[in-house]
Each structure stands twice: as C-alpha cells, then as structure tokens.
Amino acid sequence: QSALTQPPSASGSPGQSVTISCTGTSSDVGGYNYVSWYQQHPGKAPKLMIFEVSKRPSGVPDRFSGSKSGNTASLTVSGLQAEDEADYYCSSYGGSNKFGVFGSGTKVTVL
Amino acid sequence: QVQLVESGGGVVQPGRSLRLSCAASGFSFSSFGIHWVRQAPGKGLEWVSVISYDGNEKYYADSVKGRFIISRDNSKNTLYLQMNTLRAEDTAVYFCARDMGRLDFDLWGRGTLVTVSS
C-alpha cells in the first residue's frame, strides 16, 4: 500500500490560511468519500479534525475545512493560530483490497 | 472515562513474537470496529489492521499480512495484535483507534512502543 502524497511542509503567519493537499488514486481518495484528516502534536496521539471529506467532529473549530476534487483531497486551516502548528495526516478508505492508507504527512509551521 | 489503553510493547529480537493488547473502557466496545495504526520513530502514520465490531471481518496491510493476527474479546473489552516473525522495520509506536465509520478514528490510545532489535 503506497502512502498518499502530501507536501512535506507548509507555513503561514498568524491569521493567514494554509491549504494541504493529499493525492491518491481512483482506488482510494477518488473512489470513496471517506477521507479523514488528523492533527498530531509531538509525542501525542493523532486527533481527528475532518472526516468523510468535509465533516467536522464536535469541538473542532470551523477554521478547519476539507474538500475533494478527483483524486486529491485538501485541508484548509483559516485564521492560523500558534496551536495549529503540528503534523497533519490524511487517510482514505481503499476498499476491501487495500482498506486503509495514510498520507505521508505535512508539517505545518506558524511563522 | 472513555479511553483506549495499549500494553504489551517492549524490546524483542528479530524473528520472535509479541502480543499487544488494547483495553477499552467507557463505551460500548462491541459496537465499534477497532484498528491498529503504527508510527516508526520520526516517521508518519501507517495503517496496520482492522477488525469489525463482531470480529468476523479482518483486514491487514500488505506489510504485515501473514505475520500479524488481529483479534478481539468483546466480553473483556479488549483488542489484541499477535505479531509474529518480527522484523526491524516493525519497530514503532503502536496505537489502537476506534472507528466511527470508514477510517474515522475518533478515539486513540496513547500507544505502546515495540522495538525489534538484536
């Protein structure tokens, strides 16, 4: 199972927006509306930020939004705050043959 | 308290076996599919395996297929991962995670470290 492709890093100043891409194939990202995004701070377990492409779990700020076009999903963080500095991972369902795959991860830096 | 707690990690020689456990509390364990996800030191997340709520469906990543076995005991609210023929590349923190649907992991444990080394 090849990892989904994410940019290694992204950055923005406080208050700005940053968008992270997650590119897969028609067998995973493009084939199902089951893309999730996770935030991970150093030494901590990941936290679910977006599920089913664009849904936010209770408690996640509406500054976080998700979308998908074809084989590429995106996470946008608006109004960047210092606490948003973390690693972000996408994941996708890949059907019964592949089931689950994560992205390679993106380190977001708040300048 | 709603939580997942992993245990069983440690240092093991290549080729040997180890069994991880994930104890659930505070929610209806038997209603959820549960996954194992691992993270090698300084690396990204890797999906490992999933078991359905009733234990009837199991799936594995290619990297562990034929070596790892996932199971659960709903009477004990516990998930297991039997890891056989361990390799150096299996060295990682192993997390268990609750699935709301299709890889929507809304609850994670803190992880247990497995180190495969001679």
Short mmCIF file of C-alpha atoms in Angstrom, two decimals:
data_model
loop_
_atom_site.label_atom_id
_atom_site.label_comp_id
_atom_site.label_asym_id
_atom_site.label_seq_id
_atom_site.Cartn_x
_atom_site.Cartn_y
_atom_site.Cartn_z
CA GLN A 1 0.00 0.00 0.00
CA SER A 2 1.65 3.25 -1.14
CA ALA A 3 1.12 6.25 1.10
CA LEU A 4 -0.99 9.11 -0.14
CA THR A 5 1.12 12.05 -1.29
CA GLN A 6 1.26 15.18 0.86
CA PRO A 7 3.70 18.12 0.74
CA PRO A 8 6.35 17.72 3.46
CA SER A 9 5.78 21.19 4.84
CA ALA A 10 3.51 24.24 4.78
CA SER A 11 3.60 27.50 6.64
CA GLY A 12 1.76 30.73 7.26
CA SER A 13 1.66 33.71 9.57
CA PRO A 14 -0.93 34.01 12.33
CA GLY A 15 -4.30 34.88 10.85
CA GLN A 16 -3.42 33.60 7.40
CA SER A 17 -4.68 30.44 5.71
CA VAL A 18 -2.80 27.33 4.70
CA THR A 19 -4.02 24.51 2.44
CA ILE A 20 -2.59 20.99 2.44
CA SER A 21 -3.15 18.61 -0.45
CA CYS A 22 -3.48 14.81 -0.31
CA THR A 23 -3.18 12.99 -3.61
CA GLY A 24 -4.15 9.38 -4.11
CA THR A 25 -5.70 7.35 -6.88
CA SER A 26 -9.13 6.41 -8.16
CA SER A 27 -8.87 3.32 -5.91
CA ASP A 28 -8.76 5.33 -2.71
CA VAL A 29 -9.24 9.12 -2.49
CA GLY A 30 -11.02 9.38 -5.82
CA GLY A 31 -13.17 6.33 -5.34
CA TYR A 32 -14.75 6.99 -1.96
CA ASN A 33 -15.91 9.92 0.15
CA TYR A 34 -14.01 8.52 3.12
CA VAL A 35 -11.12 10.92 3.51
CA SER A 36 -10.14 11.99 7.02
CA TRP A 37 -7.58 14.44 8.36
CA TYR A 38 -5.63 14.14 11.62
CA GLN A 39 -3.58 16.62 13.62
CA GLN A 40 -0.66 15.32 15.65
CA HIS A 41 1.42 17.29 18.12
CA PRO A 42 4.86 15.90 19.11
CA GLY A 43 4.62 12.92 21.42
CA LYS A 44 0.82 12.85 21.27
CA ALA A 45 -1.76 10.63 19.65
CA PRO A 46 -3.38 11.95 16.48
CA LYS A 47 -6.65 13.90 16.70
CA LEU A 48 -9.47 13.64 14.17
CA MET A 49 -10.08 17.04 12.54
CA ILE A 50 -12.14 16.17 9.42
CA PHE A 51 -13.98 13.01 8.39
CA GLU A 52 -15.88 11.96 5.26
CA VAL A 53 -14.05 14.63 3.24
CA SER A 54 -15.60 17.71 4.82
CA LYS A 55 -17.35 16.92 8.12
CA ARG A 56 -16.04 18.32 11.39
CA PRO A 57 -16.29 16.37 14.64
CA SER A 58 -17.80 18.16 17.60
CA GLY A 59 -15.29 20.50 19.19
CA VAL A 60 -13.14 21.09 16.12
CA PRO A 61 -13.08 24.79 15.21
CA ASP A 62 -14.74 25.82 11.94
CA ARG A 63 -11.36 27.25 10.91
CA PHE A 64 -10.66 23.71 9.69
CA SER A 65 -12.34 22.67 6.45
CA GLY A 66 -11.96 19.84 3.97
CA SER A 67 -12.74 19.27 0.31
CA LYS A 68 -12.02 16.88 -2.53
CA SER A 69 -11.65 17.06 -6.29
CA GLY A 70 -10.94 13.91 -8.24
CA ASN A 71 -8.06 12.02 -6.66
CA THR A 72 -6.93 14.95 -4.49
CA ALA A 73 -8.31 15.97 -1.12
CA SER A 74 -7.44 19.19 0.68
CA LEU A 75 -7.42 20.52 4.22
CA THR A 76 -7.60 24.28 4.74
CA VAL A 77 -6.78 25.93 8.04
CA SER A 78 -8.01 29.51 8.14
CA GLY A 79 -7.06 32.15 10.67
CA LEU A 80 -3.88 30.28 11.66
CA GLN A 81 -3.12 30.17 15.36
CA ALA A 82 0.04 29.16 17.18
CA GLU A 83 -1.59 25.96 18.43
CA ASP A 84 -2.23 24.84 14.84
CA GLU A 85 1.49 24.14 14.45
CA ALA A 86 1.61 20.35 14.16
CA ASP A 87 1.87 17.44 11.75
CA TYR A 88 -1.20 16.75 9.64
CA TYR A 89 -2.06 13.42 8.02
CA CYS A 90 -4.80 12.49 5.59
CA SER A 91 -6.23 9.00 5.36
CA SER A 92 -8.51 7.27 2.91
CA TYR A 93 -10.54 4.10 2.69
CA GLY A 94 -9.32 1.94 -0.17
CA GLY A 95 -11.92 -0.79 -0.46
CA SER A 96 -11.59 -4.36 0.74
CA ASN A 97 -8.32 -4.89 -1.17
CA LYS A 98 -6.38 -2.08 0.46
CA PHE A 99 -8.73 -0.95 3.22
CA GLY A 100 -6.72 1.84 4.79
CA VAL A 101 -3.91 4.18 3.78
CA PHE A 102 -2.44 7.31 5.35
CA GLY A 103 -0.76 10.26 3.73
CA SER A 104 2.95 10.93 4.11
CA GLY A 105 2.30 13.81 6.48
CA THR A 106 2.71 17.60 6.35
CA LYS A 107 4.41 19.69 8.99
CA VAL A 108 2.60 22.99 9.41
CA THR A 109 4.64 25.86 10.83
CA VAL A 110 3.10 29.05 12.12
CA LEU A 111 5.63 31.78 11.40
CA GLN B 1 -13.89 7.59 31.26
CA VAL B 2 -13.90 6.89 27.55
CA GLN B 3 -10.46 5.57 26.68
CA LEU B 4 -8.25 3.02 24.98
CA VAL B 5 -5.09 1.83 26.71
CA GLU B 6 -2.44 -0.17 24.88
CA SER B 7 0.03 -2.51 26.56
CA GLY B 8 2.47 -5.27 25.75
CA GLY B 9 5.20 -3.36 23.98
CA GLY B 10 8.88 -3.87 24.63
CA VAL B 11 12.18 -4.94 23.13
CA VAL B 12 12.15 -8.18 21.14
CA GLN B 13 14.68 -9.92 18.91
CA PRO B 14 14.12 -10.27 15.17
CA GLY B 15 12.11 -13.36 14.31
CA ARG B 16 10.42 -13.53 17.70
CA SER B 17 6.78 -12.84 18.62
CA LEU B 18 4.94 -10.31 20.76
CA ARG B 19 1.28 -9.76 21.63
CA LEU B 20 -0.16 -6.30 22.11
CA SER B 21 -3.39 -5.56 23.97
CA CYS B 22 -5.75 -2.62 23.85
CA ALA B 23 -8.17 -2.27 26.76
CA ALA B 24 -11.32 -0.22 26.17
CA SER B 25 -13.48 1.47 28.77
CA GLY B 26 -16.31 3.97 28.98
CA PHE B 27 -18.11 3.00 25.78
CA SER B 28 -19.79 0.05 24.09
CA PHE B 29 -16.67 -1.71 22.79
CA SER B 30 -18.65 -4.38 20.94
CA SER B 31 -20.33 -1.75 18.74
CA PHE B 32 -17.20 -0.47 17.02
CA GLY B 33 -14.58 -1.62 14.56
CA ILE B 34 -11.11 -1.09 16.00
CA HIS B 35 -7.84 -0.55 14.18
CA TRP B 36 -4.13 -0.79 14.84
CA VAL B 37 -2.03 2.07 13.46
CA ARG B 38 1.73 2.34 13.90
CA GLN B 39 4.32 5.07 13.70
CA ALA B 40 8.02 4.35 13.32
CA PRO B 41 10.34 6.75 15.18
CA GLY B 42 10.33 10.11 13.40
CA LYS B 43 8.09 8.78 10.62
CA GLY B 44 4.48 9.04 9.54
CA LEU B 45 1.40 7.04 10.42
CA GLU B 46 0.90 3.60 8.86
CA TRP B 47 -2.39 1.72 8.94
CA VAL B 48 -1.81 -1.86 10.12
CA SER B 49 -5.05 -3.77 10.61
CA VAL B 50 -8.76 -3.58 11.42
CA ILE B 51 -11.30 -5.92 12.98
CA SER B 52 -15.05 -5.46 12.70
CA TYR B 53 -17.27 -4.93 15.72
CA ASP B 54 -18.14 -8.64 15.90
CA GLY B 55 -14.73 -9.97 14.91
CA ASN B 56 -15.98 -11.52 11.69
CA GLU B 57 -14.07 -9.26 9.30
CA LYS B 58 -10.34 -8.62 9.45
CA TYR B 59 -8.05 -6.77 7.07
CA TYR B 60 -4.29 -6.25 7.07
CA ALA B 61 -1.72 -4.02 5.43
CA ASP B 62 0.47 -5.86 2.93
CA SER B 63 3.50 -5.17 5.14
CA VAL B 64 2.14 -7.36 7.96
CA LYS B 65 -0.14 -9.81 6.13
CA GLY B 66 0.68 -13.39 7.06
CA ARG B 67 2.69 -12.34 10.14
CA PHE B 68 0.24 -10.36 12.31
CA ILE B 69 -3.14 -11.53 13.60
CA ILE B 70 -5.79 -9.19 14.95
CA SER B 71 -8.46 -10.45 17.35
CA ARG B 72 -10.84 -9.19 20.00
CA ASP B 73 -12.65 -10.42 23.09
CA ASN B 74 -15.82 -8.38 23.50
CA SER B 75 -16.51 -9.99 26.89
CA LYS B 76 -13.25 -8.44 28.12
CA ASN B 77 -13.48 -5.21 26.10
CA THR B 78 -10.04 -5.95 24.73
CA LEU B 79 -8.36 -5.91 21.31
CA TYR B 80 -5.23 -7.88 20.52
CA LEU B 81 -2.46 -7.90 17.94
CA GLN B 82 -0.37 -11.05 17.74
CA MET B 83 2.86 -10.12 15.99
CA ASN B 84 4.97 -12.98 14.68
CA THR B 85 8.28 -13.17 12.79
CA LEU B 86 9.08 -9.62 13.81
CA ARG B 87 11.45 -7.53 11.72
CA ALA B 88 13.49 -4.42 12.45
CA GLU B 89 11.09 -2.44 10.28
CA ASP B 90 8.23 -3.31 12.65
CA THR B 91 9.82 -1.03 15.25
CA ALA B 92 7.20 1.62 16.01
CA VAL B 93 4.69 3.02 18.45
CA TYR B 94 1.51 1.00 18.01
CA PHE B 95 -1.79 2.81 18.54
CA CYS B 96 -5.26 1.31 18.74
CA ALA B 97 -8.06 3.52 17.44
CA ARG B 98 -11.85 3.41 17.41
CA ASP B 99 -13.55 3.77 14.03
CA MET B 100 -16.77 5.75 13.66
CA GLY B 101 -17.27 4.59 10.08
CA ARG B 102 -14.57 4.17 7.46
CA LEU B 103 -11.20 5.18 8.94
CA ASP B 104 -12.79 7.94 11.03
CA PHE B 105 -10.66 7.42 14.14
CA ASP B 106 -12.36 9.48 16.83
CA LEU B 107 -10.66 7.86 19.82
CA TRP B 108 -6.99 6.85 20.10
CA GLY B 109 -4.89 5.25 22.78
CA ARG B 110 -1.55 6.74 23.84
CA GLY B 111 0.39 3.98 22.11
CA THR B 112 2.87 1.28 23.10
CA LEU B 113 6.44 1.13 21.78
CA VAL B 114 7.71 -2.02 20.10
CA THR B 115 11.43 -2.21 19.41
CA VAL B 116 12.75 -5.07 17.31
CA SER B 117 16.48 -5.35 17.80
CA SER B 118 19.14 -7.95 18.50
#
